[in-house]
PDB file of C-alpha atoms in Angstrom:
ATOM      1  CA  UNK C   1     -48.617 -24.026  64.512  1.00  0.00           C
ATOM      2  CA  UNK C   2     -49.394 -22.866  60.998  1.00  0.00           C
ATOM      3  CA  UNK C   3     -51.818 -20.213  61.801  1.00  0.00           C
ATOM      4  CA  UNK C   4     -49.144 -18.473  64.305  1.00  0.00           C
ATOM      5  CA  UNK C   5     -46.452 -18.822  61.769  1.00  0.00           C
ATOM      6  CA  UNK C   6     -48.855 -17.066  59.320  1.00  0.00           C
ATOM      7  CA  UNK C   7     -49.628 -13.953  61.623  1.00  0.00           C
ATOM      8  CA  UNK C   8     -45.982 -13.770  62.087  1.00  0.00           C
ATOM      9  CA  UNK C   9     -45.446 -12.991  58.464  1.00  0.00           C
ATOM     10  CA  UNK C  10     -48.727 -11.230  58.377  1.00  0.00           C
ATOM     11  CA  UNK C  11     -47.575  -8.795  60.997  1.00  0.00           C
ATOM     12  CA  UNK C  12     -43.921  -8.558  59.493  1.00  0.00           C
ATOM     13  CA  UNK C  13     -45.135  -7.769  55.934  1.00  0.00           C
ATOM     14  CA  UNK C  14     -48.265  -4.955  57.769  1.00  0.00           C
ATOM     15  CA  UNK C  15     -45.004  -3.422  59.634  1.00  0.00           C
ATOM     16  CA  UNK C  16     -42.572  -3.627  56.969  1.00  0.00           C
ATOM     17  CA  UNK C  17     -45.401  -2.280  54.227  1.00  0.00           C
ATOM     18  CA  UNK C  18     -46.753   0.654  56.781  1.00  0.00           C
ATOM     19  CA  UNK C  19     -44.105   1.516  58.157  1.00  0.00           C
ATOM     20  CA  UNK C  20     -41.780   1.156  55.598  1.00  0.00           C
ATOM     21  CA  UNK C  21     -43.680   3.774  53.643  1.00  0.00           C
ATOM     22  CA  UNK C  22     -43.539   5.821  56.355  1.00  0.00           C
ATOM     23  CA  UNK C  23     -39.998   5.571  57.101  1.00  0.00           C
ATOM     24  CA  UNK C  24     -38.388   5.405  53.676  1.00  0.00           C
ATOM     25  CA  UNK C  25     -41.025   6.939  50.916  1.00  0.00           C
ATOM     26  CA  UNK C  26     -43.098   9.409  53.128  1.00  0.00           C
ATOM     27  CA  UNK C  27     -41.333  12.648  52.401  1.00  0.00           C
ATOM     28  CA  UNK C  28     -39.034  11.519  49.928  1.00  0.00           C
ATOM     29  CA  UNK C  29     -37.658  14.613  47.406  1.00  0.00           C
ATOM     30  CA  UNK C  30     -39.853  15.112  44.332  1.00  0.00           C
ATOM     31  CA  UNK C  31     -41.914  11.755  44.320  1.00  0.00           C
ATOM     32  CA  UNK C  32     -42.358  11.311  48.120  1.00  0.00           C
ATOM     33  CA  UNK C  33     -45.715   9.254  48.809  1.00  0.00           C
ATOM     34  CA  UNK C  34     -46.910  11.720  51.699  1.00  0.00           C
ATOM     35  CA  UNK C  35     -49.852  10.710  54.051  1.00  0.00           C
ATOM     36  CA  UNK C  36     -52.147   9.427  51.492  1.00  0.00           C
ATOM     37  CA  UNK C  37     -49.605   7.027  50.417  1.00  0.00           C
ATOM     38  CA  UNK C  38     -48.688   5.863  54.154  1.00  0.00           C
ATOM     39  CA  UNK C  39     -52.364   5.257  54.593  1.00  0.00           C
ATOM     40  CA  UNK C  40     -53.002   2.884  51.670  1.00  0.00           C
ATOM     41  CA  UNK C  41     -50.160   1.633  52.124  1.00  0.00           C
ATOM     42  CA  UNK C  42     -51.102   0.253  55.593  1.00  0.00           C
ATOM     43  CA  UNK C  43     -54.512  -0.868  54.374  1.00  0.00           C
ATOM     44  CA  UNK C  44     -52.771  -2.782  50.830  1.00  0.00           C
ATOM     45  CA  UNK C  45     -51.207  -4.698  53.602  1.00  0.00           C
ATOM     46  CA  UNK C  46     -53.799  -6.119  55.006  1.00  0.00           C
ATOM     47  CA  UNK C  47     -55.791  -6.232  52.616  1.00  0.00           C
ATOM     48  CA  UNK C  48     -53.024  -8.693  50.647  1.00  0.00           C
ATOM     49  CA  UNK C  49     -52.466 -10.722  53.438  1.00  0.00           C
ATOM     50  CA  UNK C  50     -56.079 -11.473  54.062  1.00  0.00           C
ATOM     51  CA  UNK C  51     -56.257 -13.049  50.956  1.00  0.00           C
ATOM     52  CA  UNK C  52     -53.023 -15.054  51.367  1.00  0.00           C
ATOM     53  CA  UNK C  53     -53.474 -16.191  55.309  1.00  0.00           C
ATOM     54  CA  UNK C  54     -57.152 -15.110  56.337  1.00  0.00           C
ATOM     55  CA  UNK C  55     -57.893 -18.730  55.541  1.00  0.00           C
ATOM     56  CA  UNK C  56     -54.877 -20.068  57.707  1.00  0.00           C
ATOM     57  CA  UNK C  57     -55.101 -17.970  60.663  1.00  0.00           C
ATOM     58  CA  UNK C  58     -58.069 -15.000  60.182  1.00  0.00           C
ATOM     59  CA  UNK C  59     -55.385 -12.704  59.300  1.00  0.00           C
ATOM     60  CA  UNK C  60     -55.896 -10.690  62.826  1.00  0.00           C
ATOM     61  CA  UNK C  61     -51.802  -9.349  62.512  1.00  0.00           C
ATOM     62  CA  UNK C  62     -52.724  -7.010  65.421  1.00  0.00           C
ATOM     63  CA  UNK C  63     -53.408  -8.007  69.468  1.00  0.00           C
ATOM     64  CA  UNK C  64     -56.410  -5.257  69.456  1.00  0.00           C
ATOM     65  CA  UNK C  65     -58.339  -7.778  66.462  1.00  0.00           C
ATOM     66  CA  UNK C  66     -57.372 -10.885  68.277  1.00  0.00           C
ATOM     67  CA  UNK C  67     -58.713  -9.901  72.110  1.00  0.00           C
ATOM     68  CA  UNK C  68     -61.628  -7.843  70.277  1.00  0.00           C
ATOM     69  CA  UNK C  69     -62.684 -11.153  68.390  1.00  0.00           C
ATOM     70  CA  UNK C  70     -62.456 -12.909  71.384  1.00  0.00           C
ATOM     71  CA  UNK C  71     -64.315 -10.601  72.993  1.00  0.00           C
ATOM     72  CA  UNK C  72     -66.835 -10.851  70.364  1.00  0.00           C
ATOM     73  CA  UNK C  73     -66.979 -14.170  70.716  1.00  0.00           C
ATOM     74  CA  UNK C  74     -65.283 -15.061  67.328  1.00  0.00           C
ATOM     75  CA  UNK C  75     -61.767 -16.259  68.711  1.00  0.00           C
ATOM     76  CA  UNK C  76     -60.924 -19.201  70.866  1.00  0.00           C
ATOM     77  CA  UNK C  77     -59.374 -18.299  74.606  1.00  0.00           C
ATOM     78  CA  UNK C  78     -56.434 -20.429  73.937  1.00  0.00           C
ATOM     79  CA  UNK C  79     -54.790 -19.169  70.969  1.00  0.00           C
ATOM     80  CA  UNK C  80     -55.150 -15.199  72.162  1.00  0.00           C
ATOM     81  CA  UNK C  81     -51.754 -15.170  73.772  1.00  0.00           C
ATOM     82  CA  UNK C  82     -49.903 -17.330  71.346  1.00  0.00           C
ATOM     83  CA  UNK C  83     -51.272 -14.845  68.091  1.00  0.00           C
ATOM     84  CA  UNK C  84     -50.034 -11.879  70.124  1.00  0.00           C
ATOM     85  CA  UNK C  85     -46.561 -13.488  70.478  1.00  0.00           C
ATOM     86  CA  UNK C  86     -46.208 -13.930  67.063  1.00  0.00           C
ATOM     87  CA  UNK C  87     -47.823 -10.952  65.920  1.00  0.00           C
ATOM     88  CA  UNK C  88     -44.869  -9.153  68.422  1.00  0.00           C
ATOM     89  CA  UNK C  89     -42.103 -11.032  66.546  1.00  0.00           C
ATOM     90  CA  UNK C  90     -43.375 -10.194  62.981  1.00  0.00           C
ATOM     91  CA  UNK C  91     -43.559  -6.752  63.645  1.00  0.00           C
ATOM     92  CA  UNK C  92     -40.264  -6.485  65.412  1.00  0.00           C
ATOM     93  CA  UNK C  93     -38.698  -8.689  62.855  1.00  0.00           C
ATOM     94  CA  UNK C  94     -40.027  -6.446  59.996  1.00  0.00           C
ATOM     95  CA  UNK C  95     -38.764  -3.412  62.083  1.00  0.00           C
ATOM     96  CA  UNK C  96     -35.105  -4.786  61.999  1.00  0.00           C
ATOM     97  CA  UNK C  97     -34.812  -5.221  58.545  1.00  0.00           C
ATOM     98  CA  UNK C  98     -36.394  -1.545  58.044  1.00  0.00           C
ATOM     99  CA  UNK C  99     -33.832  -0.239  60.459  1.00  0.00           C
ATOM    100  CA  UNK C 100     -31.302  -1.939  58.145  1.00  0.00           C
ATOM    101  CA  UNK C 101     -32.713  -0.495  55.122  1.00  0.00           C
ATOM    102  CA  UNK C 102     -32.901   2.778  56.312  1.00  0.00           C
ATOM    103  CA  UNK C 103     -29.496   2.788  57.973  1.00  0.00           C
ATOM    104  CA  UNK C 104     -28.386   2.287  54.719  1.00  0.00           C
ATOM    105  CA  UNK C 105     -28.516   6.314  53.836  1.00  0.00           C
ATOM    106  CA  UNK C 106     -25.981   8.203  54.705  1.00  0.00           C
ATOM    107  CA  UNK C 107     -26.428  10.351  57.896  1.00  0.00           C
ATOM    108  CA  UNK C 108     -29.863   8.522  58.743  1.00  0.00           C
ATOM    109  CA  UNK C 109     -30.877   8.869  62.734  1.00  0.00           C
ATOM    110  CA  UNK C 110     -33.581   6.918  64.099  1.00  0.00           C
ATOM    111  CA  UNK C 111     -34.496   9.326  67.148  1.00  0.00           C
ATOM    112  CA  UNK C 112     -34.299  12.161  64.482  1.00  0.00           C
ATOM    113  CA  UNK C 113     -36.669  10.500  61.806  1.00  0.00           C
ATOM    114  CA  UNK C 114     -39.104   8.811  64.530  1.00  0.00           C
ATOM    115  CA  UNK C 115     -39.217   5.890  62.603  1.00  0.00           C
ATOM    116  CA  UNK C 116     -42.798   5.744  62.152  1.00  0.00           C
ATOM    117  CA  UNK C 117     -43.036   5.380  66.431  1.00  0.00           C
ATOM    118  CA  UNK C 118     -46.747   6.625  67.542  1.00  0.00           C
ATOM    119  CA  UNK C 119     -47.080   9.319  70.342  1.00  0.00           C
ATOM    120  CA  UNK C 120     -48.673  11.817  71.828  1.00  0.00           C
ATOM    121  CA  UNK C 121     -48.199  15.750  72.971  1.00  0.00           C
ATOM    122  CA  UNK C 122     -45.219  16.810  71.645  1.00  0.00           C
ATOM    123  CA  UNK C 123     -44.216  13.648  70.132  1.00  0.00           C
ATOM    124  CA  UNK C 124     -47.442  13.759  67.834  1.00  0.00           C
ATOM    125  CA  UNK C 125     -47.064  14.917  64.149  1.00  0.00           C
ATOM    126  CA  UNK C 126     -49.828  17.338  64.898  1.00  0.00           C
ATOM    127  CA  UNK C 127     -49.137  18.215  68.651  1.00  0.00           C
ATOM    128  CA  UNK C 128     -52.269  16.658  70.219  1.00  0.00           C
ATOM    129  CA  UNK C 129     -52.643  15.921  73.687  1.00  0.00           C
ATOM    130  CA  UNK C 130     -52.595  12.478  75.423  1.00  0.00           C
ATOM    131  CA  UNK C 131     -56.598  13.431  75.331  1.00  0.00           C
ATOM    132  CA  UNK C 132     -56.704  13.522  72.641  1.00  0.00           C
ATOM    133  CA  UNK C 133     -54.622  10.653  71.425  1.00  0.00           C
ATOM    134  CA  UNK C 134     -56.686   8.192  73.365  1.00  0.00           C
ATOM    135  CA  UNK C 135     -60.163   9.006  72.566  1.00  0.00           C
ATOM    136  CA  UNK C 136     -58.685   8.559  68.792  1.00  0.00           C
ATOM    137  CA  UNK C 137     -57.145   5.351  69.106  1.00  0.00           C
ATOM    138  CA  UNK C 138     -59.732   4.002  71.228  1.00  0.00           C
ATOM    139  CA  UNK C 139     -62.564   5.209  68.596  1.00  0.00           C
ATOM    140  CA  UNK C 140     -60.911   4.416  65.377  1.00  0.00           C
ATOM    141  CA  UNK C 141     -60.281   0.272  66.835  1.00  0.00           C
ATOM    142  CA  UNK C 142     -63.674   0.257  68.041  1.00  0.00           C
ATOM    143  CA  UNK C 143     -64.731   1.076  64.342  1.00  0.00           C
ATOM    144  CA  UNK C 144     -62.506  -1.125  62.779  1.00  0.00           C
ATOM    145  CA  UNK C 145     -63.302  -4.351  64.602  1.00  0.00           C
ATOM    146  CA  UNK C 146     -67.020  -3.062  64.167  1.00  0.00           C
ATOM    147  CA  UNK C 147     -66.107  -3.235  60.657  1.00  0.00           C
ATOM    148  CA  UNK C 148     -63.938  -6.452  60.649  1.00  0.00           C
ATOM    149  CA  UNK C 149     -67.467  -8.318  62.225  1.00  0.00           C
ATOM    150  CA  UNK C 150     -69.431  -7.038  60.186  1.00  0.00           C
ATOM    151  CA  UNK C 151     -67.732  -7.546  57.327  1.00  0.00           C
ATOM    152  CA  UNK C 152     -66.948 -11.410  58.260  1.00  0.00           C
ATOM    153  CA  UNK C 153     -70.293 -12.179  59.358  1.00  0.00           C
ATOM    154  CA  UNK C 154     -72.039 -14.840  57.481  1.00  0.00           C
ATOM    155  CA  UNK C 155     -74.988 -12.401  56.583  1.00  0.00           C
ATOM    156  CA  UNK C 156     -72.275 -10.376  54.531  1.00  0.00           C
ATOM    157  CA  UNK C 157     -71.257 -11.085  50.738  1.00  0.00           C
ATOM    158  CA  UNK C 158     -68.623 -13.453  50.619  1.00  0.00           C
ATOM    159  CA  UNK C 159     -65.496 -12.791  49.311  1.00  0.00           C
ATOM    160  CA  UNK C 160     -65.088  -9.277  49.577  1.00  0.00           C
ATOM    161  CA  UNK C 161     -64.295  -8.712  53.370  1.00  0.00           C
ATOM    162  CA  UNK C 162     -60.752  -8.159  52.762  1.00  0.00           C
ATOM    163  CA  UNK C 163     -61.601  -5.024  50.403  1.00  0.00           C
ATOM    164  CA  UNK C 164     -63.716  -3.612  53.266  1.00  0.00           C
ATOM    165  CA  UNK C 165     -61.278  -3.798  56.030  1.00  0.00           C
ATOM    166  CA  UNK C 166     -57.888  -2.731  54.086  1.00  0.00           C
ATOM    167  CA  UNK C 167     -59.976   0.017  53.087  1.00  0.00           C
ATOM    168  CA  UNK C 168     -61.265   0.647  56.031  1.00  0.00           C
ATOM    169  CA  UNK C 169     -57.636   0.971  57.959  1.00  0.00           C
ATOM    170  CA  UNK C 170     -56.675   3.127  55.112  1.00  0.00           C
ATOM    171  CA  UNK C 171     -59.195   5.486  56.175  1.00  0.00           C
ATOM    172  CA  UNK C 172     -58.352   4.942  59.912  1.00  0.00           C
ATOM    173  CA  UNK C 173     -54.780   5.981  58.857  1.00  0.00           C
ATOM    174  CA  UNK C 174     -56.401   9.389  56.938  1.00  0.00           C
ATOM    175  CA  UNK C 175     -57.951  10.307  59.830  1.00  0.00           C
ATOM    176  CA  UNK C 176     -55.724   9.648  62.660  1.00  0.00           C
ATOM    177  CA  UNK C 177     -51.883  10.074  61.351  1.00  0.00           C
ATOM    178  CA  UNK C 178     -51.862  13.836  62.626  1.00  0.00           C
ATOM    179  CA  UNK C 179     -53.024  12.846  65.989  1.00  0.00           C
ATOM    180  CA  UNK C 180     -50.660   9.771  67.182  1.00  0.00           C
ATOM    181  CA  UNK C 181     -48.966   8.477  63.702  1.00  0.00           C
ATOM    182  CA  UNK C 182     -52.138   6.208  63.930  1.00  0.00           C
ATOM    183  CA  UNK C 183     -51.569   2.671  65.882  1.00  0.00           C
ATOM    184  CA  UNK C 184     -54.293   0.662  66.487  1.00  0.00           C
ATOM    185  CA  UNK C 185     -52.551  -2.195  66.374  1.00  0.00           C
ATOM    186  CA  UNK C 186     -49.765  -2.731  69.522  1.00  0.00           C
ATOM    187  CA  UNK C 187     -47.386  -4.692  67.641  1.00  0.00           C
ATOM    188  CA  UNK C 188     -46.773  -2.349  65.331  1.00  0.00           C
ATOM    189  CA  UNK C 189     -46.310   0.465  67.977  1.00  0.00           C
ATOM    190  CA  UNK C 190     -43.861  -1.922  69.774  1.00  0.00           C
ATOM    191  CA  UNK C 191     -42.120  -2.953  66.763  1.00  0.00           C
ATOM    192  CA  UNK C 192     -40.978  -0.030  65.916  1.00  0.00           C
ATOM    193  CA  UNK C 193     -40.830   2.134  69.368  1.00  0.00           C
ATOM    194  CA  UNK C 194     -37.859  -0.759  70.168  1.00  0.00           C
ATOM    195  CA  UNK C 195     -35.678   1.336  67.746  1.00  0.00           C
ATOM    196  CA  UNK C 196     -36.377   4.240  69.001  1.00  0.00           C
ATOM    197  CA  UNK C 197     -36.933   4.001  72.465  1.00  0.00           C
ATOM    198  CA  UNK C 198     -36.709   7.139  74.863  1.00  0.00           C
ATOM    199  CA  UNK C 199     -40.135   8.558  74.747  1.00  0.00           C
ATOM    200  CA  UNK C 200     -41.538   5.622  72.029  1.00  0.00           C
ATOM    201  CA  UNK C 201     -41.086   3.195  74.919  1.00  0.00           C
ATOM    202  CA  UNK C 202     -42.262   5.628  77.747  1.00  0.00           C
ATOM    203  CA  UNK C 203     -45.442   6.451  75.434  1.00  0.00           C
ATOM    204  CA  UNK C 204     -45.880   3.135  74.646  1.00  0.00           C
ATOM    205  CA  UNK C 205     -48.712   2.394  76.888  1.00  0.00           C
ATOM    206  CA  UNK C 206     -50.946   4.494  75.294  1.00  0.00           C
ATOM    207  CA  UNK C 207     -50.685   2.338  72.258  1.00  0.00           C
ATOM    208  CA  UNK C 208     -51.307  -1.055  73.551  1.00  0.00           C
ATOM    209  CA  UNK C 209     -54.141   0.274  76.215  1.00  0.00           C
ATOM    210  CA  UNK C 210     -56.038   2.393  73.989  1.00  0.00           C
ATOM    211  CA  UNK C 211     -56.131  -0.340  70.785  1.00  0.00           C
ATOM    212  CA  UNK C 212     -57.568  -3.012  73.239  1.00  0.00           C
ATOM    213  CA  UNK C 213     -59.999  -1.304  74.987  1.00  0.00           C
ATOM    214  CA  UNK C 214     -61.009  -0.210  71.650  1.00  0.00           C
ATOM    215  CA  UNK C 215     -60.957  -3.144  70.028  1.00  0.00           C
ATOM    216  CA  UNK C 216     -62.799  -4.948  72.834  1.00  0.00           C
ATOM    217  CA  UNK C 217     -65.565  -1.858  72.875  1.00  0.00           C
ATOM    218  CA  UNK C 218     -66.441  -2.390  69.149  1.00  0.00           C
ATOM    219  CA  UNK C 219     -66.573  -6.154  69.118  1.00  0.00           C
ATOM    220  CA  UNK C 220     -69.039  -5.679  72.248  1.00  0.00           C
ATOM    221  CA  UNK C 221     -71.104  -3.104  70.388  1.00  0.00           C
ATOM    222  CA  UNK C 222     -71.357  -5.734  67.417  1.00  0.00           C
ATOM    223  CA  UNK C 223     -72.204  -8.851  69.309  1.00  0.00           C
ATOM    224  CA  UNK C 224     -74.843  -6.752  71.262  1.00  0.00           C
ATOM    225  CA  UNK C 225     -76.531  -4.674  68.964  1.00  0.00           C
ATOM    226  CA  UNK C 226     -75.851  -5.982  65.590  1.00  0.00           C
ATOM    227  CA  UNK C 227     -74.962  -9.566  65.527  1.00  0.00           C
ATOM    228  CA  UNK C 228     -77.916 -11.694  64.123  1.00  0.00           C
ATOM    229  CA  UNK C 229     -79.714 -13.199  67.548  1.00  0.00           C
ATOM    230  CA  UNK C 230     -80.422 -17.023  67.965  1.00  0.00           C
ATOM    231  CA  UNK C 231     -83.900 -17.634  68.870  1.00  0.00           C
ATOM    232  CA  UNK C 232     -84.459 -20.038  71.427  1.00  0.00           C
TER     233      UNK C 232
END
C-alpha cells in the first residue's frame, strides 16, 4: 500500500507545484514567473519527488508513465489501475487546496482564470486546433517515456535519472504550453478541469487519450529499437 500512498502525494505535490505556478505566480504584477517559470516548475516537481518516492513506488505520478511502463514491459499488470487511482486523488486533492488558495483573492473566478485546465481551439493559450493539440500531446509523452526508459535503464549512469526526466518535462512544458497548457499526464488535466468544468470536462478526452497513446507509443519504440536484447 506504500507505493500507492506515495504516488498520491507524488501527484498532489506535481499538481499543486505545476499548477500552482500556473495559477497563482504565472502573470503575477512585477515579479510574475511567466512560462519559463511554469515549466521548471513542473519539472522541479518531479524531479524532487523522484528522489523522495522513486524508490517506494517509481515515482510514475501520471497514468500515461504507468500504462507506458507497462507497456514497455517495466510495470506489473496488477498495480496499473490502483497507481492511476491514486495518482487521480493526489492531483484532485492538490487541486482543492489550490482552489482554496486562490479563492483567497479578492474577485478571483475559476472559469475566468482557467485554472491551469488544458484545451484545445479556442480554449488553447495559443488558439491551436484539436490537430494540432493531439499530435503535440501524443509526441511530447512518446518522448518523455522514451526518455524516462532510457534514462532508468540499467545501461544508464546511476543516480542521475531524476535530473534527466524533470528536465526533460521542463522542456516538454517550453514547447507545448502555447498549444494545450501542456498535459501529458491525465491526472493533472482531470484534477484541475473538475474546477472548472464546462469545456475542461468536455475537452477532457483529449487529455487522457492523447497522453496514453503517447505514452504507450514511446515505451514501444524503446523496448523495440533501443532496449538492450537478450540473446538466446
Amino acid at each position: 500500500m506504500n507505493k500507492y500512498i506515495a504516488e498520491m502525494f507524488g501527484t498532489f505535490w506535481l499538481v499543486l507545484g505545476g499548477c500552482g505556478s500556473a495559477v497563482l505566480a504565472a502573470g503575477f504584477p512585477d515579479v510574475g514567473i511567466g512560462l519559463l517559470g511554469v515549466a521548471l516548475a513542473f519539472g522541479l516537481t518531479v524531479l524532487t519527488m523522484a528522489f523522495a518516492i522513486g524508490h517506494i513506488s517509481g515515482c510514475h505520478l501520471n497514468p500515461a508513465v504507468t500504462v507506458g511502463l507497462w507497456v514497455g514491459g517495466r510495470f506489473s499488470t496488477k498495480d496499473v489501475i490502483p497507481y492511476i487511482v491514486f495518482q487521480v486523488i493526489g492531483g484532485v486533492i492538490a487541486a482543492a487546496i489550490l482552489y482554496v488558495i486562490a479563492s483567497g483573492q479578492a474577485g478571483f473566478d475559476v472559469a475566468a482564470s482557467g485554472f491551469a485546465a488544458n484545451g484545445f481551439g479556442e480554449h488553447s493559450p495559443g488558439g491551436y486546433s484539436l490537430t494540432a493539440a493531439w499530435v503535440c500531446e501524443v509526441v511530447m509523452t512518446a518522448m518523455f517515456l522514451l526518455v524516462i526508459m532510457g534514462a532508468t535503464d540499467r545501461r544508464a549512469p546511476q543516480g542521475f535519472a531524476p535530473i534527466a526526466i524533470g528536465l526533460c518535462l521542463t522542456l516538454i512544458h517550453l514547447i507545448s504550453i502555447p498549444v494545450t497548457n501542456t498535459s501529458v499526464n491525465p491526472a493533472r488535466s482531470t484534477a484541475v478541469a473538475l474546477f472548472v468544468g464546462d469545456w475542461a470536462i468536455s475537452q477532457l478526452w483529449l487529455f487522457w487519450l492523447a497522453p496514453i497513446v503517447g505514452g504507450a507509443l514511446g515505451a514501444l519504440i524503446y523496448r523495440s529499437l533501443l532496449a538492450e536484447k537478450v540473446s538466446a
